[in-house]
Amino acid sequence: MESENKVVLKGYVDHIIFENKENHYKVLALTCEKTDEKVVGIFHGVSTGDYLYIEGREEEHPNFGMQIRMERFEIIPPDDSSSIRRYLGSGAIKGIGEKLAERIVKKFGEDTFRIIEEEPHRLVEVKGISERIAQQIAIQVCEKKDMRRAMLFLQDYGMSDRLAVKIYEYYGDAIYDVLKLNPYRLAEEIDGVGFKTADEIALSSGVLINSEYRIRCGIVYALTQAMSAGHTCLPKTDLIQEAVKLLGVEDKEIDTEISNLIVEHRITMRQEEENGPVYIYSPSAYRAENECAYMLSDLDITFFESGKDCMTKQESLIRDKIAAIEDECGIVLDEMQREAVQNAIQHGVMILTGGPGTGKTTTIHIMLRYFEKEQMEIALAAPTGRAAKRMTEACGMEARTIHRLLEVNGGGEENGGGSFARNEDYPLDADVIIVDEMSMVDIFLFRALLSAIPQGVHLIMVGDVDQLPSVGPGCVLKDMIDSGCFATVALQNIFRQARESEIVMNAHRIQDGKELLINNKESKDFYFLERSNPMEIYNNIIKLVSDMLPRNFGVDAMDVQVLTPMRKGPLGVEELNAILQKYLNPADLSKREHIYGDILFREGDKVMQTKNNYKLEWEIRGNYNLPIKNGMGIFNGDVGIIKEINDYASFMMIAFDDGKIVQYPYESLDELELAYAITIHKSQGSEYPAVVIPLFGVPGPLVYRNLLYTGVTRAKDCVTLLGSMNIMNQMIANENKQKRYSGLYYRIKERERLCRQEHN
């Protein structure tokens, strides 16, 4: 019940009890001269240590008791010695603790802030403050003042505090000129600022809707968005349509500015086939595909020639060596597997593809034994930590992520990637490089890998071309296979042991467009539960994940992975995670929590990194919790458990699957999300003991075959589908894949023609 008594307070923010990052609603613990108060309201730009003037009213909350509802507030300089001391000692100014704050205020009293701002050199009069520290304190005080002013300015344009801080940190005081002269720079240079936001600012500043500069920025933005969706190029007609929708201008005006952008080399135009469509590329993507084609061509050496009519002596010798290794290992390869091993030995570039149970791992095993006997240096790699771990277990040799193989560091690179220590100037020291899960490798990572491989190395790429393509731009594996320019073996024979798995057999039936074989009573690893409403599916998922699957398959509930086709909707990632968190990791007084945006993080939660971050530092700990290894870089798809939430120091400690421990500052939490349920897209390259896939309310664009195929093939011991039989059958019947535009195929064919001309 609200009181009529108006309240006026002055005090500093001791800590923030609750915060909604989206609308800036906060519950503040405010320390005043004689009392401690709880204040609620919308507080833009307020952080721990700030000194506030507040007008409000007392109210009695039914659950939280007496609190002050703020009606008006100002961030003000502390106006008495006690408040100044509290502010300086609160952690608001780095380098000043409580004791040092006390000495500063004891020396300067209520004149402290004037001294810091106007005569900072006098701070050296305080014991423990050097000239360097005095300068740092003065800079921080001024920066906070300037930042608050800039944040208020940016909030007028609808920016959130978090985004405003990011913008100010990037531009500093130049932000005023940027917004006045060219607000579109925000969309181009700041992650999190879309073209539409920059466009609103520009239009409100008087930029004309058909301004040449606006149209050009819109075209580049539309192409950038296409890259985010996996394309390295777009047909010109598609790009014009997207730009018209975005900008609201005539297509003729778009066409004119496309021509101008081509002249300025800000986009690249190609007609790949005679009488075919014209494609528009981002220059960075075009350059990456072109460089990959050239490097592949240079690597694709033939180490010995094949006999036209009969086997050469060298071929015969290699065949004998392979047969001897089969005998040693107690393995019998089929003819396609032997051909794959021979091609890997004979060619500089070789591709091995095939579905589950077709013997890819066995084939790699024989390749490894052959190269080991030849005393060749071997490196194994995969795109993700989980895929590298699987490869290590399957091959009995350490496999590393491609990023780790290339020795990633935190420096920046084109398109937001990290820079790599390994490159053409410091190549990989290996004779044979085998890369698994190649369907996940995008064009920029592939270019980085190829640039670090010297001529004469055997590059063997393994993957399932029927799985979803990479999250990043490009169709690397498919384009290489379709080009027909490289030795490729597609394994098709399903081996006897694999035929005993209904997961394997049904995965192949999905790929062949056939009805699934389902017998819930007799099945050992593949189940379908027909359910007709979300509430029923929720209840079944909770029982499966928390009890039935862990009990029947001897796994931890955290190792059971829910995979869903979509992010939104009742059975999307966001809703499922909130429900599963409640049952798998319920609230407990012993577990600390932190709310970030719409997500409540709790100690013990399963979380996933959602983007590559090359600057996050990690360490691996040994006995007595002592660090034994450290490095940089946590990548999209890495999964871990929250071990500690520390509001005082503003960080979360997360232990990832591969043993890496990372201290996440709160400002990086936008890169994390709960991972009890993840999208099938995000599961690429991973394998889980048990998988649960809800199929209900799936939007039309996601009802296609290789999405279901990818989800089913993520399961090692058990897969359970539940929901609509009709949707499942529609997915199996729809062999159309989401269209992805890329140009690596054309660049490879182009390079092949040039090589033929040179030889002729």
mmCIF file of N, CA and C in Angstrom, residues 167-279:
data_model
loop_
_atom_site.group_PDB
_atom_site.id
_atom_site.type_symbol
_atom_site.label_atom_id
_atom_site.label_comp_id
_atom_site.label_asym_id
_atom_site.label_seq_id
_atom_site.Cartn_x
_atom_site.Cartn_y
_atom_site.Cartn_z
ATOM 1 N N ILE A 167 29.406 2.085 -27.068
ATOM 2 C CA ILE A 167 29.616 3.133 -28.072
ATOM 3 C C ILE A 167 30.586 4.186 -27.553
ATOM 4 N N TYR A 168 30.391 4.604 -26.297
ATOM 5 C CA TYR A 168 31.270 5.631 -25.737
ATOM 6 C C TYR A 168 32.702 5.121 -25.620
ATOM 7 N N GLU A 169 32.861 3.853 -25.217
ATOM 8 C CA GLU A 169 34.213 3.296 -25.096
ATOM 9 C C GLU A 169 34.914 3.239 -26.449
ATOM 10 N N TYR A 170 34.145 3.065 -27.521
ATOM 11 C CA TYR A 170 34.731 2.984 -28.866
ATOM 12 C C TYR A 170 35.099 4.365 -29.412
ATOM 13 N N TYR A 171 34.203 5.350 -29.263
ATOM 14 C CA TYR A 171 34.415 6.663 -29.877
ATOM 15 C C TYR A 171 34.914 7.728 -28.905
ATOM 16 N N GLY A 172 34.632 7.548 -27.606
ATOM 17 C CA GLY A 172 34.958 8.605 -26.662
ATOM 18 C C GLY A 172 34.141 9.849 -26.955
ATOM 19 N N ASP A 173 34.728 11.022 -26.752
ATOM 20 C CA ASP A 173 34.000 12.277 -26.969
ATOM 21 C C ASP A 173 33.730 12.562 -28.446
ATOM 22 N N ALA A 174 34.338 11.758 -29.337
ATOM 23 C CA ALA A 174 34.076 11.942 -30.775
ATOM 24 C C ALA A 174 32.676 11.475 -31.154
ATOM 25 N N ILE A 175 31.956 10.843 -30.213
ATOM 26 C CA ILE A 175 30.625 10.327 -30.514
ATOM 27 C C ILE A 175 29.684 11.420 -31.010
ATOM 28 N N TYR A 176 29.842 12.639 -30.503
ATOM 29 C CA TYR A 176 28.940 13.732 -30.901
ATOM 30 C C TYR A 176 29.130 14.066 -32.380
ATOM 31 N N ASP A 177 30.379 14.076 -32.848
ATOM 32 C CA ASP A 177 30.655 14.342 -34.265
ATOM 33 C C ASP A 177 30.168 13.185 -35.138
ATOM 34 N N VAL A 178 30.351 11.941 -34.648
ATOM 35 C CA VAL A 178 29.915 10.766 -35.415
ATOM 36 C C VAL A 178 28.407 10.819 -35.649
ATOM 37 N N LEU A 179 27.656 11.097 -34.598
ATOM 38 C CA LEU A 179 26.199 11.134 -34.728
ATOM 39 C C LEU A 179 25.736 12.302 -35.598
ATOM 40 N N LYS A 180 26.495 13.373 -35.580
ATOM 41 C CA LYS A 180 26.113 14.548 -36.363
ATOM 42 C C LYS A 180 26.467 14.373 -37.841
ATOM 43 N N LEU A 181 27.674 13.823 -38.108
ATOM 44 C CA LEU A 181 28.175 13.777 -39.482
ATOM 45 C C LEU A 181 27.845 12.485 -40.207
ATOM 46 N N ASN A 182 27.927 11.339 -39.494
ATOM 47 C CA ASN A 182 27.732 10.051 -40.162
ATOM 48 C C ASN A 182 27.282 8.983 -39.176
ATOM 49 N N PRO A 183 26.016 8.991 -38.768
ATOM 50 C CA PRO A 183 25.538 8.007 -37.785
ATOM 51 C C PRO A 183 25.585 6.570 -38.289
ATOM 52 N N TYR A 184 25.697 6.377 -39.627
ATOM 53 C CA TYR A 184 25.750 5.006 -40.167
ATOM 54 C C TYR A 184 27.039 4.284 -39.764
ATOM 55 N N ARG A 185 28.022 5.049 -39.311
ATOM 56 C CA ARG A 185 29.245 4.405 -38.815
ATOM 57 C C ARG A 185 28.942 3.478 -37.639
ATOM 58 N N LEU A 186 27.922 3.812 -36.857
ATOM 59 C CA LEU A 186 27.559 2.973 -35.714
ATOM 60 C C LEU A 186 27.216 1.566 -36.169
ATOM 61 N N ALA A 187 26.433 1.449 -37.236
ATOM 62 C CA ALA A 187 26.023 0.130 -37.730
ATOM 63 C C ALA A 187 27.216 -0.641 -38.291
ATOM 64 N N GLU A 188 28.156 0.074 -38.892
ATOM 65 C CA GLU A 188 29.308 -0.578 -39.512
ATOM 66 C C GLU A 188 30.373 -0.975 -38.484
ATOM 67 N N GLU A 189 30.480 -0.200 -37.395
ATOM 68 C CA GLU A 189 31.631 -0.361 -36.499
ATOM 69 C C GLU A 189 31.291 -0.906 -35.114
ATOM 70 N N ILE A 190 30.022 -0.873 -34.705
ATOM 71 C CA ILE A 190 29.660 -1.305 -33.352
ATOM 72 C C ILE A 190 28.766 -2.530 -33.411
ATOM 73 N N ASP A 191 29.257 -3.632 -32.845
ATOM 74 C CA ASP A 191 28.466 -4.850 -32.760
ATOM 75 C C ASP A 191 27.278 -4.600 -31.828
ATOM 76 N N GLY A 192 26.079 -4.818 -32.322
ATOM 77 C CA GLY A 192 24.893 -4.592 -31.492
ATOM 78 C C GLY A 192 24.065 -3.411 -31.959
ATOM 79 N N VAL A 193 24.645 -2.555 -32.825
ATOM 80 C CA VAL A 193 23.884 -1.434 -33.398
ATOM 81 C C VAL A 193 23.500 -1.822 -34.821
ATOM 82 N N GLY A 194 22.218 -2.012 -35.057
ATOM 83 C CA GLY A 194 21.763 -2.375 -36.390
ATOM 84 C C GLY A 194 21.627 -1.168 -37.292
ATOM 85 N N PHE A 195 21.474 -1.448 -38.581
ATOM 86 C CA PHE A 195 21.298 -0.367 -39.545
ATOM 87 C C PHE A 195 20.056 0.453 -39.204
ATOM 88 N N LYS A 196 18.992 -0.232 -38.751
ATOM 89 C CA LYS A 196 17.739 0.482 -38.494
ATOM 90 C C LYS A 196 17.899 1.526 -37.398
ATOM 91 N N THR A 197 18.671 1.188 -36.354
ATOM 92 C CA THR A 197 18.907 2.157 -35.278
ATOM 93 C C THR A 197 19.684 3.358 -35.812
ATOM 94 N N ALA A 198 20.762 3.078 -36.554
ATOM 95 C CA ALA A 198 21.570 4.162 -37.124
ATOM 96 C C ALA A 198 20.737 4.987 -38.100
ATOM 97 N N ASP A 199 19.858 4.302 -38.823
ATOM 98 C CA ASP A 199 19.023 4.986 -39.811
ATOM 99 C C ASP A 199 18.029 5.932 -39.134
ATOM 100 N N GLU A 200 17.457 5.494 -38.022
ATOM 101 C CA GLU A 200 16.535 6.361 -37.274
ATOM 102 C C GLU A 200 17.244 7.632 -36.813
ATOM 103 N N ILE A 201 18.472 7.450 -36.322
ATOM 104 C CA ILE A 201 19.256 8.606 -35.873
ATOM 105 C C ILE A 201 19.521 9.540 -37.050
ATOM 106 N N ALA A 202 19.923 8.945 -38.188
ATOM 107 C CA ALA A 202 20.255 9.752 -39.365
ATOM 108 C C ALA A 202 19.034 10.519 -39.869
ATOM 109 N N LEU A 203 17.894 9.822 -39.972
ATOM 110 C CA LEU A 203 16.679 10.477 -40.484
ATOM 111 C C LEU A 203 16.196 11.575 -39.543
ATOM 112 N N SER A 204 16.335 11.319 -38.223
ATOM 113 C CA SER A 204 15.935 12.354 -37.258
ATOM 114 C C SER A 204 16.886 13.539 -37.297
ATOM 115 N N SER A 205 18.097 13.317 -37.849
ATOM 116 C CA SER A 205 19.076 14.404 -37.965
ATOM 117 C C SER A 205 18.955 15.145 -39.290
ATOM 118 N N GLY A 206 17.987 14.738 -40.124
ATOM 119 C CA GLY A 206 17.758 15.473 -41.373
ATOM 120 C C GLY A 206 18.295 14.812 -42.617
ATOM 121 N N VAL A 207 18.840 13.578 -42.525
ATOM 122 C CA VAL A 207 19.314 12.875 -43.724
ATOM 123 C C VAL A 207 18.104 12.497 -44.573
ATOM 124 N N LEU A 208 18.167 12.731 -45.887
ATOM 125 C CA LEU A 208 17.050 12.450 -46.786
ATOM 126 C C LEU A 208 16.911 10.953 -47.006
ATOM 127 N N ILE A 209 15.661 10.503 -47.210
ATOM 128 C CA ILE A 209 15.411 9.069 -47.363
ATOM 129 C C ILE A 209 16.098 8.498 -48.601
ATOM 130 N N ASN A 210 16.270 9.325 -49.651
ATOM 131 C CA ASN A 210 16.934 8.846 -50.867
ATOM 132 C C ASN A 210 18.355 9.377 -50.996
ATOM 133 N N SER A 211 18.939 9.735 -49.856
ATOM 134 C CA SER A 211 20.341 10.163 -49.860
ATOM 135 C C SER A 211 21.225 9.050 -50.415
ATOM 136 N N GLU A 212 22.162 9.415 -51.284
ATOM 137 C CA GLU A 212 23.073 8.421 -51.873
ATOM 138 C C GLU A 212 23.821 7.663 -50.783
ATOM 139 N N TYR A 213 24.249 8.414 -49.783
ATOM 140 C CA TYR A 213 25.023 7.778 -48.720
ATOM 141 C C TYR A 213 24.166 6.780 -47.948
ATOM 142 N N ARG A 214 22.908 7.152 -47.684
ATOM 143 C CA ARG A 214 22.002 6.246 -46.964
ATOM 144 C C ARG A 214 21.780 4.968 -47.760
ATOM 145 N N ILE A 215 21.546 5.099 -49.050
ATOM 146 C CA ILE A 215 21.272 3.923 -49.884
ATOM 147 C C ILE A 215 22.500 3.012 -49.931
ATOM 148 N N ARG A 216 23.677 3.600 -50.075
ATOM 149 C CA ARG A 216 24.893 2.775 -50.117
ATOM 150 C C ARG A 216 25.092 2.017 -48.810
ATOM 151 N N CYS A 217 24.892 2.696 -47.698
ATOM 152 C CA CYS A 217 25.032 2.031 -46.395
ATOM 153 C C CYS A 217 24.017 0.908 -46.249
ATOM 154 N N GLY A 218 22.788 1.134 -46.755
ATOM 155 C CA GLY A 218 21.748 0.110 -46.679
ATOM 156 C C GLY A 218 22.094 -1.113 -47.507
ATOM 157 N N ILE A 219 22.678 -0.913 -48.684
ATOM 158 C CA ILE A 219 23.075 -2.038 -49.547
ATOM 159 C C ILE A 219 24.160 -2.869 -48.864
ATOM 160 N N VAL A 220 25.161 -2.179 -48.332
ATOM 161 C CA VAL A 220 26.257 -2.888 -47.646
ATOM 162 C C VAL A 220 25.720 -3.638 -46.431
ATOM 163 N N TYR A 221 24.781 -3.014 -45.731
ATOM 164 C CA TYR A 221 24.192 -3.668 -44.550
ATOM 165 C C TYR A 221 23.412 -4.914 -44.961
ATOM 166 N N ALA A 222 22.634 -4.834 -46.043
ATOM 167 C CA ALA A 222 21.856 -5.993 -46.515
ATOM 168 C C ALA A 222 22.785 -7.145 -46.877
ATOM 169 N N LEU A 223 23.940 -6.818 -47.471
ATOM 170 C CA LEU A 223 24.916 -7.854 -47.828
ATOM 171 C C LEU A 223 25.560 -8.443 -46.569
ATOM 172 N N THR A 224 25.795 -7.598 -45.575
ATOM 173 C CA THR A 224 26.348 -8.067 -44.303
ATOM 174 C C THR A 224 25.372 -9.005 -43.608
ATOM 175 N N GLN A 225 24.081 -8.654 -43.656
ATOM 176 C CA GLN A 225 23.059 -9.518 -43.064
ATOM 177 C C GLN A 225 23.001 -10.864 -43.776
ATOM 178 N N ALA A 226 23.193 -10.845 -45.085
ATOM 179 C CA ALA A 226 23.205 -12.097 -45.849
ATOM 180 C C ALA A 226 24.372 -12.984 -45.402
ATOM 181 N N MET A 227 25.510 -12.362 -45.123
ATOM 182 C CA MET A 227 26.658 -13.135 -44.636
ATOM 183 C C MET A 227 26.354 -13.737 -43.269
ATOM 184 N N SER A 228 25.638 -12.996 -42.429
ATOM 185 C CA SER A 228 25.256 -13.528 -41.122
ATOM 186 C C SER A 228 24.348 -14.743 -41.274
ATOM 187 N N ALA A 229 23.605 -14.807 -42.384
ATOM 188 C CA ALA A 229 22.721 -15.948 -42.648
ATOM 189 C C ALA A 229 23.447 -17.071 -43.381
ATOM 190 N N GLY A 230 24.766 -16.916 -43.625
ATOM 191 C CA GLY A 230 25.556 -17.992 -44.216
ATOM 192 C C GLY A 230 25.954 -17.801 -45.663
ATOM 193 N N HIS A 231 25.448 -16.741 -46.316
ATOM 194 C CA HIS A 231 25.773 -16.516 -47.724
ATOM 195 C C HIS A 231 27.088 -15.739 -47.853
ATOM 196 N N THR A 232 27.851 -16.042 -48.893
ATOM 197 C CA THR A 232 29.011 -15.193 -49.192
ATOM 198 C C THR A 232 28.678 -14.209 -50.319
ATOM 199 N N CYS A 233 27.523 -14.408 -50.950
ATOM 200 C CA CYS A 233 27.081 -13.515 -52.022
ATOM 201 C C CYS A 233 25.566 -13.614 -52.124
ATOM 202 N N LEU A 234 24.986 -12.719 -52.921
ATOM 203 C CA LEU A 234 23.551 -12.773 -53.210
ATOM 204 C C LEU A 234 23.345 -12.480 -54.693
ATOM 205 N N PRO A 235 22.359 -13.118 -55.334
ATOM 206 C CA PRO A 235 22.001 -12.673 -56.684
ATOM 207 C C PRO A 235 21.636 -11.190 -56.619
ATOM 208 N N LYS A 236 22.021 -10.451 -57.622
ATOM 209 C CA LYS A 236 21.785 -9.012 -57.612
ATOM 210 C C LYS A 236 20.301 -8.701 -57.418
ATOM 211 N N THR A 237 19.419 -9.494 -58.046
ATOM 212 C CA THR A 237 17.979 -9.246 -57.911
ATOM 213 C C THR A 237 17.536 -9.406 -56.453
ATOM 214 N N ASP A 238 18.084 -10.415 -55.754
ATOM 215 C CA ASP A 238 17.742 -10.631 -54.343
ATOM 216 C C ASP A 238 18.237 -9.477 -53.479
ATOM 217 N N LEU A 239 19.456 -9.019 -53.767
ATOM 218 C CA LEU A 239 20.023 -7.916 -52.989
ATOM 219 C C LEU A 239 19.189 -6.653 -53.162
ATOM 220 N N ILE A 240 18.751 -6.383 -54.390
ATOM 221 C CA ILE A 240 17.916 -5.200 -54.645
ATOM 222 C C ILE A 240 16.605 -5.311 -53.864
ATOM 223 N N GLN A 241 15.985 -6.500 -53.872
ATOM 224 C CA GLN A 241 14.731 -6.695 -53.129
ATOM 225 C C GLN A 241 14.927 -6.438 -51.636
ATOM 226 N N GLU A 242 16.015 -6.980 -51.075
ATOM 227 C CA GLU A 242 16.289 -6.795 -49.649
ATOM 228 C C GLU A 242 16.515 -5.321 -49.323
ATOM 229 N N ALA A 243 17.262 -4.637 -50.194
ATOM 230 C CA ALA A 243 17.558 -3.221 -49.958
ATOM 231 C C ALA A 243 16.308 -2.351 -50.087
ATOM 232 N N VAL A 244 15.422 -2.694 -51.024
ATOM 233 C CA VAL A 244 14.162 -1.949 -51.182
ATOM 234 C C VAL A 244 13.322 -2.077 -49.918
ATOM 235 N N LYS A 245 13.227 -3.313 -49.383
ATOM 236 C CA LYS A 245 12.463 -3.534 -48.137
ATOM 237 C C LYS A 245 13.067 -2.748 -46.983
ATOM 238 N N LEU A 246 14.376 -2.696 -46.942
ATOM 239 C CA LEU A 246 15.072 -2.038 -45.840
ATOM 240 C C LEU A 246 14.961 -0.517 -45.915
ATOM 241 N N LEU A 247 15.087 0.027 -47.136
ATOM 242 C CA LEU A 247 15.240 1.479 -47.300
ATOM 243 C C LEU A 247 13.961 2.201 -47.720
ATOM 244 N N GLY A 248 13.024 1.458 -48.340
ATOM 245 C CA GLY A 248 11.793 2.107 -48.782
ATOM 246 C C GLY A 248 12.001 3.059 -49.945
ATOM 247 N N VAL A 249 12.934 2.734 -50.854
ATOM 248 C CA VAL A 249 13.165 3.567 -52.046
ATOM 249 C C VAL A 249 12.964 2.711 -53.295
ATOM 250 N N GLU A 250 13.027 3.343 -54.468
ATOM 251 C CA GLU A 250 12.817 2.632 -55.732
ATOM 252 C C GLU A 250 14.004 1.725 -56.048
ATOM 253 N N ASP A 251 13.704 0.601 -56.737
ATOM 254 C CA ASP A 251 14.787 -0.326 -57.080
ATOM 255 C C ASP A 251 15.804 0.291 -58.048
ATOM 256 N N LYS A 252 15.353 1.280 -58.856
ATOM 257 C CA LYS A 252 16.294 1.946 -59.772
ATOM 258 C C LYS A 252 17.377 2.686 -58.992
ATOM 259 N N GLU A 253 16.967 3.292 -57.885
ATOM 260 C CA GLU A 253 17.943 4.018 -57.059
ATOM 261 C C GLU A 253 18.944 3.045 -56.418
ATOM 262 N N ILE A 254 18.440 1.874 -56.031
ATOM 263 C CA ILE A 254 19.328 0.842 -55.476
ATOM 264 C C ILE A 254 20.326 0.394 -56.537
ATOM 265 N N ASP A 255 19.817 0.139 -57.751
ATOM 266 C CA ASP A 255 20.667 -0.347 -58.849
ATOM 267 C C ASP A 255 21.782 0.647 -59.146
ATOM 268 N N THR A 256 21.440 1.929 -59.137
ATOM 269 C CA THR A 256 22.445 2.975 -59.406
ATOM 270 C C THR A 256 23.553 2.947 -58.358
ATOM 271 N N GLU A 257 23.161 2.835 -57.097
ATOM 272 C CA GLU A 257 24.170 2.872 -56.028
ATOM 273 C C GLU A 257 24.971 1.578 -55.941
ATOM 274 N N ILE A 258 24.400 0.455 -56.406
ATOM 275 C CA ILE A 258 25.196 -0.779 -56.511
ATOM 276 C C ILE A 258 26.345 -0.550 -57.485
ATOM 277 N N SER A 259 26.045 0.094 -58.602
ATOM 278 C CA SER A 259 27.097 0.398 -59.591
ATOM 279 C C SER A 259 28.173 1.290 -58.982
ATOM 280 N N ASN A 260 27.754 2.277 -58.202
ATOM 281 C CA ASN A 260 28.722 3.175 -57.566
ATOM 282 C C ASN A 260 29.586 2.435 -56.537
ATOM 283 N N LEU A 261 28.970 1.519 -55.801
ATOM 284 C CA LEU A 261 29.725 0.748 -54.807
ATOM 285 C C LEU A 261 30.738 -0.171 -55.479
ATOM 286 N N ILE A 262 30.390 -0.699 -56.650
ATOM 287 C CA ILE A 262 31.332 -1.545 -57.402
ATOM 288 C C ILE A 262 32.541 -0.713 -57.824
ATOM 289 N N VAL A 263 32.277 0.487 -58.322
ATOM 290 C CA VAL A 263 33.370 1.388 -58.733
ATOM 291 C C VAL A 263 34.271 1.714 -57.543
ATOM 292 N N GLU A 264 33.671 1.875 -56.349
ATOM 293 C CA GLU A 264 34.447 2.186 -55.141
ATOM 294 C C GLU A 264 35.104 0.951 -54.519
ATOM 295 N N HIS A 265 34.888 -0.222 -55.147
ATOM 296 C CA HIS A 265 35.438 -1.505 -54.641
ATOM 297 C C HIS A 265 34.907 -1.861 -53.251
ATOM 298 N N ARG A 266 33.697 -1.394 -52.936
ATOM 299 C CA ARG A 266 33.097 -1.751 -51.647
ATOM 300 C C ARG A 266 32.248 -3.011 -51.764
ATOM 301 N N ILE A 267 31.905 -3.407 -52.991
ATOM 302 C CA ILE A 267 31.288 -4.703 -53.250
ATOM 303 C C ILE A 267 31.879 -5.245 -54.554
ATOM 304 N N THR A 268 31.702 -6.547 -54.784
ATOM 305 C CA THR A 268 32.253 -7.196 -55.983
ATOM 306 C C THR A 268 31.122 -7.851 -56.757
ATOM 307 N N MET A 269 31.117 -7.675 -58.079
ATOM 308 C CA MET A 269 30.067 -8.260 -58.923
ATOM 309 C C MET A 269 30.674 -9.312 -59.837
ATOM 310 N N ARG A 270 29.966 -10.462 -59.964
ATOM 311 C CA ARG A 270 30.424 -11.528 -60.855
ATOM 312 C C ARG A 270 29.223 -12.160 -61.549
ATOM 313 N N GLN A 271 29.387 -12.453 -62.840
ATOM 314 C CA GLN A 271 28.427 -13.313 -63.530
ATOM 315 C C GLN A 271 29.126 -14.648 -63.702
ATOM 316 N N GLU A 272 28.740 -15.640 -62.893
ATOM 317 C CA GLU A 272 29.505 -16.880 -62.791
ATOM 318 C C GLU A 272 29.333 -17.790 -63.998
ATOM 319 N N GLU A 273 28.168 -17.742 -64.624
ATOM 320 C CA GLU A 273 27.913 -18.598 -65.782
ATOM 321 C C GLU A 273 27.295 -17.764 -66.899
ATOM 322 N N GLU A 274 27.602 -18.141 -68.121
ATOM 323 C CA GLU A 274 27.053 -17.416 -69.268
ATOM 324 C C GLU A 274 25.524 -17.459 -69.218
ATOM 325 N N ASN A 275 24.920 -16.300 -69.355
ATOM 326 C CA ASN A 275 23.456 -16.144 -69.293
ATOM 327 C C ASN A 275 22.888 -16.444 -67.898
ATOM 328 N N GLY A 276 23.767 -16.616 -66.920
ATOM 329 C CA GLY A 276 23.318 -16.881 -65.557
ATOM 330 C C GLY A 276 23.120 -15.586 -64.785
ATOM 331 N N PRO A 277 22.655 -15.694 -63.544
ATOM 332 C CA PRO A 277 22.422 -14.490 -62.741
ATOM 333 C C PRO A 277 23.724 -13.788 -62.364
ATOM 334 N N VAL A 278 23.603 -12.507 -62.094
ATOM 335 C CA VAL A 278 24.739 -11.718 -61.599
ATOM 336 C C VAL A 278 24.735 -11.809 -60.073
ATOM 337 N N TYR A 279 25.912 -12.071 -59.494
ATOM 338 C CA TYR A 279 26.038 -12.173 -58.037
ATOM 339 C C TYR A 279 26.828 -10.994 -57.483
#
